Tab-separated table of C-alpha atoms in Angstrom:
chain	number	residue	atom	x	y	z
A	1	MET	CA	-12.060	5.876	25.406
A	2	ARG	CA	-12.634	2.821	27.599
A	3	ASP	CA	-13.382	0.564	24.620
A	4	LEU	CA	-10.031	1.503	23.052
A	5	LEU	CA	-7.959	0.650	26.101
A	6	LYS	CA	-7.736	-3.122	25.519
A	7	GLY	CA	-5.965	-2.616	22.206
A	8	ALA	CA	-3.920	0.218	23.700
A	9	ARG	CA	-2.712	-1.969	26.567
A	10	ILE	CA	-1.724	-4.731	24.137
A	11	ALA	CA	0.245	-2.175	22.121
A	12	VAL	CA	1.990	-0.710	25.162
A	13	LYS	CA	2.662	-3.786	27.290
A	14	THR	CA	2.750	-6.812	24.971
A	15	CYS	CA	4.048	-5.239	21.779
A	16	MET	CA	6.338	-2.474	23.024
A	17	GLY	CA	7.203	-3.967	26.418
A	18	VAL	CA	7.035	-0.533	28.053
A	19	ARG	CA	8.639	-0.469	31.495
A	20	ARG	CA	8.252	1.872	34.435
A	21	GLY	CA	10.344	5.004	34.047
A	22	GLU	CA	10.778	4.747	30.280
A	23	SER	CA	10.056	7.718	28.039
A	24	VAL	CA	7.212	7.223	25.554
A	25	LEU	CA	6.208	9.582	22.746
A	26	VAL	CA	2.827	9.294	21.028
A	27	VAL	CA	2.867	11.040	17.627
A	28	THR	CA	-0.521	11.648	16.033
A	29	ASP	CA	-2.714	13.995	14.004
A	30	SER	CA	-6.252	15.211	14.607
A	31	PRO	CA	-8.147	12.287	12.962
A	32	ARG	CA	-6.391	9.765	15.268
A	33	LEU	CA	-6.410	11.814	18.457
A	34	LYS	CA	-8.780	9.537	20.419
A	35	ILE	CA	-6.587	6.521	19.668
A	36	ALA	CA	-3.497	8.506	20.660
A	37	GLU	CA	-5.083	9.510	23.955
A	38	ALA	CA	-5.862	5.853	24.742
A	39	LEU	CA	-2.229	4.916	24.036
A	40	LEU	CA	-1.041	7.812	26.198
A	41	LYS	CA	-3.255	6.651	29.070
A	42	ALA	CA	-2.024	3.052	28.742
A	43	ALA	CA	1.614	4.192	28.707
A	44	ARG	CA	1.165	6.297	31.820
A	45	ALA	CA	-0.625	3.408	33.535
A	46	ALA	CA	2.472	1.304	32.801
A	47	GLY	CA	4.588	3.835	34.687
A	48	ALA	CA	6.117	5.542	31.670
A	49	GLU	CA	6.862	9.239	31.260
A	50	ALA	CA	4.537	9.699	28.301
A	51	THR	CA	4.074	12.700	26.011
A	52	LEU	CA	1.727	13.316	23.077
A	53	ILE	CA	2.477	15.423	19.993
A	54	CYS	CA	-0.405	16.205	17.627
A	55	MET	CA	1.001	17.400	14.305
A	56	GLN	CA	-0.634	18.627	11.136
A	57	THR	CA	-1.832	15.757	8.933
A	58	LEU	CA	0.755	14.895	6.280
A	59	SER	CA	-0.117	14.521	2.582
A	60	ARG	CA	1.120	11.010	1.765
A	61	HIS	CA	2.717	7.831	3.130
A	62	GLY	CA	6.465	8.276	3.535
A	63	GLU	CA	6.425	12.064	3.811
A	64	GLU	CA	8.832	13.326	6.465
A	65	PRO	CA	7.259	14.816	9.612
A	66	PRO	CA	8.299	18.262	10.882
A	67	GLU	CA	11.810	18.405	12.346
A	68	VAL	CA	10.454	19.106	15.828
A	69	VAL	CA	8.665	15.735	15.670
A	70	ALA	CA	11.695	13.940	14.226
A	71	SER	CA	13.898	15.399	16.963
A	72	ALA	CA	11.504	14.278	19.691
A	73	MET	CA	11.407	10.774	18.208
A	74	ARG	CA	15.190	10.518	18.555
A	75	ALA	CA	15.062	11.506	22.223
A	76	VAL	CA	12.791	8.803	23.698
A	77	ASP	CA	12.771	5.080	24.426
A	78	VAL	CA	9.471	4.281	22.691
A	79	VAL	CA	7.455	5.903	19.895
A	80	LEU	CA	3.843	5.018	19.075
A	81	ALA	CA	2.596	6.746	15.921
A	82	PRO	CA	-1.140	6.469	15.148
A	83	THR	CA	-1.225	8.801	12.141
A	84	THR	CA	-3.220	9.208	8.958
A	85	TYR	CA	-0.170	8.642	6.749
A	86	SER	CA	2.686	6.277	7.503
A	87	LEU	CA	5.967	7.298	9.121
A	88	THR	CA	7.404	3.799	8.634
A	89	HIS	CA	9.476	4.544	5.551
A	90	THR	CA	10.825	7.919	6.624
A	91	GLN	CA	14.255	9.097	7.655
A	92	ALA	CA	12.704	10.373	10.892
A	93	ARG	CA	11.747	6.827	11.858
A	94	HIS	CA	15.045	5.412	10.583
A	95	GLN	CA	17.182	7.903	12.523
A	96	ALA	CA	15.131	7.464	15.697
A	97	CYS	CA	15.688	3.711	15.546
A	98	ARG	CA	19.408	4.287	15.033
A	99	ALA	CA	19.295	6.400	18.195
A	100	GLY	CA	17.803	3.415	20.048
A	101	ALA	CA	14.076	4.091	20.014
A	102	ARG	CA	11.577	1.254	19.727
A	103	ILE	CA	8.913	2.342	17.268
A	104	ALA	CA	5.457	1.181	16.248
A	105	THR	CA	3.890	3.080	13.372
A	106	MET	CA	0.101	2.805	13.159
A	107	PRO	CA	-0.901	4.525	9.906
A	108	MET	CA	-4.606	4.750	9.057
A	109	ILE	CA	-5.549	2.803	12.179
A	110	THR	CA	-9.198	3.207	13.138
A	111	GLU	CA	-11.055	2.906	16.411
A	112	ASP	CA	-12.668	-0.300	15.099
A	113	MET	CA	-9.207	-1.763	14.459
A	114	MET	CA	-8.236	-1.048	18.068
A	115	ARG	CA	-11.243	-3.054	19.279
A	116	ARG	CA	-11.069	-6.193	17.113
A	117	GLY	CA	-9.150	-8.048	14.429
A	118	ALA	CA	-5.393	-8.011	13.953
A	119	MET	CA	-4.650	-5.731	16.907
A	120	LEU	CA	-5.957	-8.408	19.295
A	121	ALA	CA	-3.837	-11.261	17.897
A	122	ASN	CA	-1.577	-13.495	19.967
A	123	TYR	CA	1.584	-11.644	19.047
A	124	ARG	CA	3.912	-14.250	20.467
A	125	LYS	CA	2.552	-16.713	17.884
A	126	VAL	CA	2.650	-14.057	15.157
A	127	ASN	CA	6.278	-13.437	16.120
A	128	ARG	CA	7.277	-17.068	15.558
A	129	ARG	CA	5.482	-17.407	12.205
A	130	THR	CA	6.792	-14.097	10.904
A	131	LYS	CA	10.417	-14.859	11.721
A	132	LYS	CA	10.106	-18.207	9.939
A	133	MET	CA	8.739	-16.540	6.798
A	134	ALA	CA	11.453	-13.874	6.885
A	135	ALA	CA	14.160	-16.523	7.116
A	136	LEU	CA	12.783	-18.248	4.010
A	137	LEU	CA	12.726	-14.978	2.062
A	138	SER	CA	16.278	-14.161	3.144
A	139	ARG	CA	17.590	-17.500	1.879
A	140	ALA	CA	15.921	-17.208	-1.533
A	141	SER	CA	17.590	-15.834	-4.659
A	142	GLU	CA	14.581	-15.730	-6.975
A	143	VAL	CA	10.847	-15.483	-6.351
A	144	GLU	CA	7.821	-15.946	-8.565
A	145	VAL	CA	4.365	-14.692	-7.602
A	146	ASN	CA	1.176	-15.740	-9.404
A	147	SER	CA	-2.491	-15.264	-8.588
A	148	PRO	CA	-5.898	-16.273	-10.010
A	149	THR	CA	-6.557	-12.618	-10.884
A	150	GLY	CA	-3.605	-12.475	-13.266
A	151	THR	CA	-0.471	-11.693	-11.295
A	152	GLU	CA	2.658	-13.092	-12.958
A	153	LEU	CA	5.700	-11.541	-11.361
A	154	SER	CA	9.365	-12.523	-11.081
A	155	LEU	CA	11.816	-10.803	-8.752
A	156	SER	CA	15.393	-11.180	-7.562
A	157	LEU	CA	16.089	-11.303	-3.825
A	158	LYS	CA	19.768	-12.162	-4.193
A	159	GLY	CA	21.819	-10.636	-1.407
A	160	ARG	CA	18.824	-9.045	0.297
A	161	GLU	CA	17.731	-9.671	3.894
A	162	ALA	CA	14.076	-9.909	4.853
A	163	HIS	CA	12.594	-8.124	7.849
A	164	SER	CA	10.009	-9.248	10.380
A	165	ASP	CA	7.107	-7.072	11.476
A	166	THR	CA	6.309	-9.329	14.404
A	167	GLY	CA	4.428	-7.055	16.770
A	168	ILE	CA	7.107	-7.609	19.433
A	169	PHE	CA	9.371	-4.551	19.663
A	170	HIS	CA	11.304	-4.948	22.904
A	171	GLN	CA	14.896	-4.218	21.866
A	172	PRO	CA	16.441	-0.804	21.116
A	173	GLY	CA	16.029	-0.028	17.430
A	174	ASP	CA	13.149	-2.448	16.867
A	175	PHE	CA	10.358	-1.129	14.674
A	176	GLY	CA	7.273	-2.198	12.775
A	177	ASN	CA	3.571	-1.610	12.255
A	178	LEU	CA	0.728	-2.132	14.642
A	179	PRO	CA	-1.329	-4.070	13.944
A	180	ALA	CA	1.577	-6.284	12.927
A	181	GLY	CA	2.189	-9.493	11.060
A	182	GLU	CA	4.286	-9.501	7.905
A	183	ALA	CA	7.648	-10.639	6.590
A	184	PHE	CA	8.958	-8.244	3.963
A	185	ILE	CA	11.983	-7.688	1.746
A	186	ALA	CA	13.322	-5.164	-0.763
A	187	PRO	CA	13.795	-6.905	-4.147
A	188	VAL	CA	16.916	-6.093	-6.132
A	189	GLU	CA	16.245	-2.912	-8.086
A	190	GLY	CA	16.009	-2.917	-11.865
A	191	ILE	CA	15.292	-6.635	-12.291
A	192	ALA	CA	11.622	-7.419	-11.541
A	193	GLU	CA	9.395	-8.219	-14.520
A	194	GLY	CA	5.747	-9.071	-15.022
A	195	ARG	CA	2.274	-8.040	-13.959
A	196	ALA	CA	0.783	-7.495	-10.506
A	197	VAL	CA	-2.972	-7.339	-9.964
A	198	VAL	CA	-3.541	-5.751	-6.571
A	199	GLY	CA	-6.512	-4.847	-4.417
A	200	GLY	CA	-7.957	-1.392	-4.782
A	201	SER	CA	-7.256	-0.461	-1.155
A	202	MET	CA	-3.961	0.725	-2.659
A	203	VAL	CA	-5.887	3.731	-3.984
A	204	GLY	CA	-8.816	3.832	-1.565
A	205	PHE	CA	-11.292	1.700	-3.533
A	206	PRO	CA	-11.125	-1.790	-1.948
A	207	ARG	CA	-13.755	-3.377	-4.208
A	208	GLU	CA	-11.719	-2.639	-7.328
A	209	THR	CA	-8.381	-3.929	-8.623
A	210	VAL	CA	-5.393	-2.178	-10.131
A	211	GLU	CA	-3.085	-3.801	-12.690
A	212	ILE	CA	0.566	-2.764	-12.650
A	213	ILE	CA	2.985	-3.779	-15.413
A	214	ILE	CA	6.553	-4.037	-14.136
A	215	LYS	CA	9.546	-3.700	-16.463
A	216	LYS	CA	13.135	-3.646	-15.230
A	217	GLY	CA	11.946	-3.121	-11.675
A	218	MET	CA	9.721	-0.125	-12.426
A	219	ALA	CA	5.973	0.314	-12.828
A	220	SER	CA	5.660	1.071	-16.539
A	221	LYS	CA	1.872	0.935	-16.920
A	222	ILE	CA	-0.963	1.229	-14.404
A	223	SER	CA	-4.571	0.471	-15.307
A	224	GLY	CA	-7.901	-0.134	-13.598
A	225	ALA	CA	-11.066	1.704	-12.665
A	226	HIS	CA	-9.315	4.091	-10.273
A	227	ALA	CA	-5.729	3.902	-11.542
A	228	ALA	CA	-5.697	7.643	-12.237
A	229	LYS	CA	-5.476	8.385	-8.517
A	230	LEU	CA	-2.359	6.237	-8.117
A	231	LYS	CA	-0.755	7.620	-11.270
A	232	LYS	CA	-1.354	11.181	-10.112
A	233	LEU	CA	0.314	10.500	-6.761
A	234	LEU	CA	3.345	8.784	-8.283
A	235	LYS	CA	3.787	11.493	-10.911
A	236	ALA	CA	3.736	14.192	-8.234
A	237	VAL	CA	6.592	12.502	-6.365
A	238	GLY	CA	8.809	11.764	-9.360
A	239	PRO	CA	10.458	8.846	-11.221
A	240	LYS	CA	11.710	7.013	-8.126
A	241	ALA	CA	8.115	6.552	-6.934
A	242	TYR	CA	7.632	3.909	-9.667
A	243	ASN	CA	10.257	1.609	-8.136
A	244	LEU	CA	9.061	-1.877	-7.149
A	245	ALA	CA	10.114	-1.463	-3.550
A	246	GLU	CA	8.840	-4.425	-1.567
A	247	LEU	CA	7.515	-7.947	-1.464
A	248	GLY	CA	5.705	-8.848	1.742
A	249	VAL	CA	3.813	-11.847	3.125
A	250	GLY	CA	0.984	-11.550	5.676
A	251	THR	CA	1.293	-13.619	8.869
A	252	ASN	CA	-1.522	-12.523	11.217
A	253	PRO	CA	-4.484	-14.959	11.449
A	254	LYS	CA	-6.671	-12.343	13.159
A	255	ALA	CA	-6.215	-9.771	10.386
A	256	ARG	CA	-9.240	-9.037	8.191
A	257	LEU	CA	-9.672	-7.750	4.660
A	258	ILE	CA	-11.397	-4.480	5.511
A	259	GLY	CA	-10.180	-2.140	2.785
A	260	ASN	CA	-7.548	-0.560	5.033
A	261	ILE	CA	-4.054	-1.421	3.840
A	262	ILE	CA	-2.474	-1.426	7.308
A	263	GLU	CA	-4.609	-4.440	8.286
A	264	ASP	CA	-5.139	-5.927	4.812
A	265	GLU	CA	-1.401	-6.467	4.247
A	266	LYS	CA	-1.178	-8.506	7.466
A	267	VAL	CA	-3.837	-11.064	6.460
A	268	LEU	CA	-2.481	-14.603	6.624
A	269	GLY	CA	-2.559	-16.105	3.140
A	270	THR	CA	-1.944	-12.874	1.231
A	271	CYS	CA	1.140	-11.187	-0.110
A	272	HIS	CA	1.745	-7.622	-1.179
A	273	ILE	CA	4.028	-5.431	-3.212
A	274	ALA	CA	4.849	-1.764	-2.792
A	275	LEU	CA	5.980	1.070	-5.009
A	276	GLY	CA	8.414	3.797	-4.014
A	277	ASP	CA	10.866	4.004	-1.144
A	278	ASN	CA	12.793	1.006	0.183
A	279	SER	CA	15.818	2.819	1.606
A	280	THR	CA	14.855	2.109	5.215
A	281	PHE	CA	14.787	-1.706	4.914
A	282	GLY	CA	17.696	-2.711	2.720
A	283	GLY	CA	16.926	-1.149	-0.654
A	284	LYS	CA	18.645	1.629	-2.578
A	285	VAL	CA	15.762	3.923	-3.528
A	286	ARG	CA	14.798	6.970	-1.480
A	287	ALA	CA	11.540	8.230	-2.954
A	288	GLY	CA	9.530	10.025	-0.274
A	289	VAL	CA	6.530	7.762	-0.834
A	290	HIS	CA	5.686	4.108	-0.155
A	291	ILE	CA	2.378	2.596	-1.319
A	292	ASP	CA	1.357	-1.039	-0.747
A	293	GLY	CA	-1.041	-3.206	-2.751
A	294	ILE	CA	-2.488	-6.594	-1.743
A	295	ILE	CA	-2.363	-9.727	-3.920
A	296	LEU	CA	-5.115	-12.200	-2.985
A	297	ARG	CA	-4.807	-16.009	-3.061
A	298	PRO	CA	-1.208	-15.872	-4.306
A	299	THR	CA	1.130	-18.701	-5.156
A	300	VAL	CA	4.633	-17.752	-4.040
A	301	LYS	CA	7.602	-19.799	-5.232
A	302	LEU	CA	11.011	-19.239	-3.630
A	303	ASP	CA	13.672	-20.693	-5.923
A	304	GLU	CA	12.257	-24.218	-6.373
A	305	LYS	CA	10.166	-24.332	-3.189
A	306	ILE	CA	6.481	-23.407	-2.939
A	307	MET	CA	6.044	-21.127	0.073
A	308	MET	CA	2.341	-20.466	-0.505
A	309	ARG	CA	-0.175	-22.031	-2.890
A	310	ARG	CA	-3.353	-20.061	-3.655
A	311	GLY	CA	-3.235	-18.401	-0.258
A	312	ARG	CA	-2.310	-21.457	1.784
A	313	LEU	CA	1.060	-21.622	3.513
A	314	MET	CA	2.975	-24.736	2.496
A	315	VAL	CA	5.940	-24.407	4.863
């Protein structure tokens, strides 16, 4: 466990700002238990009243946890959730934040990710960059995304507010991922058009790509070597799973492309889209699933201003 404690201390002290006497809940499942135990130890060392819940592994990102877990999340000051599947876009997380909890979800995090890479970033610098990118997204009405691999996508952001996953969650209701580092927004539903070519980490095959055709804000065609896995998951959830839910921009210079979406989407110089639920960050679709896909070396144009050109920030 000792080699996991550096990342755990960063999560507890720097990112969550845990103070003596606060209540901390660590929510996990069996595959992430060692990471959870390191976080528990770091929280107790910080003087917190810390508890660990190990639940049964869920079946997909965005699935609601058991009510006993959701209830516990609403009753504490801080939640750290190293789990196999993400609790970020769940009503359990949303309601806990409304109750005042500070929450860091850590889906698919590995022991290697606790030791190196994005988790060890200077989060104060990530915080500043991320807030700047979010402000630019919030001011934009239209966005175009292109990439050398064939992405040609247009979206409307009119009236939508971007969010900052900064890695600094010190105020009641703050939430985000750890490792952190993205600015993200829910595009206006029913408007996006074009083609997105995303990395295969979306479906567990990072060396491959998946092509998604978007019509009227919905994924209408999905192709690629392992597209069947994604199509099967979306079909099982239902029509709302095909919603183009998110546009995000990575802001963490320590993040690596490792085939794990929770770190891949934070890589500085990338952007990502997601399908499914956006109800917890300003959208109108509640789908019970949220799946991200990375776009490499993108050019991102906000109205008439180039935000990123072939993976290089221009602002």
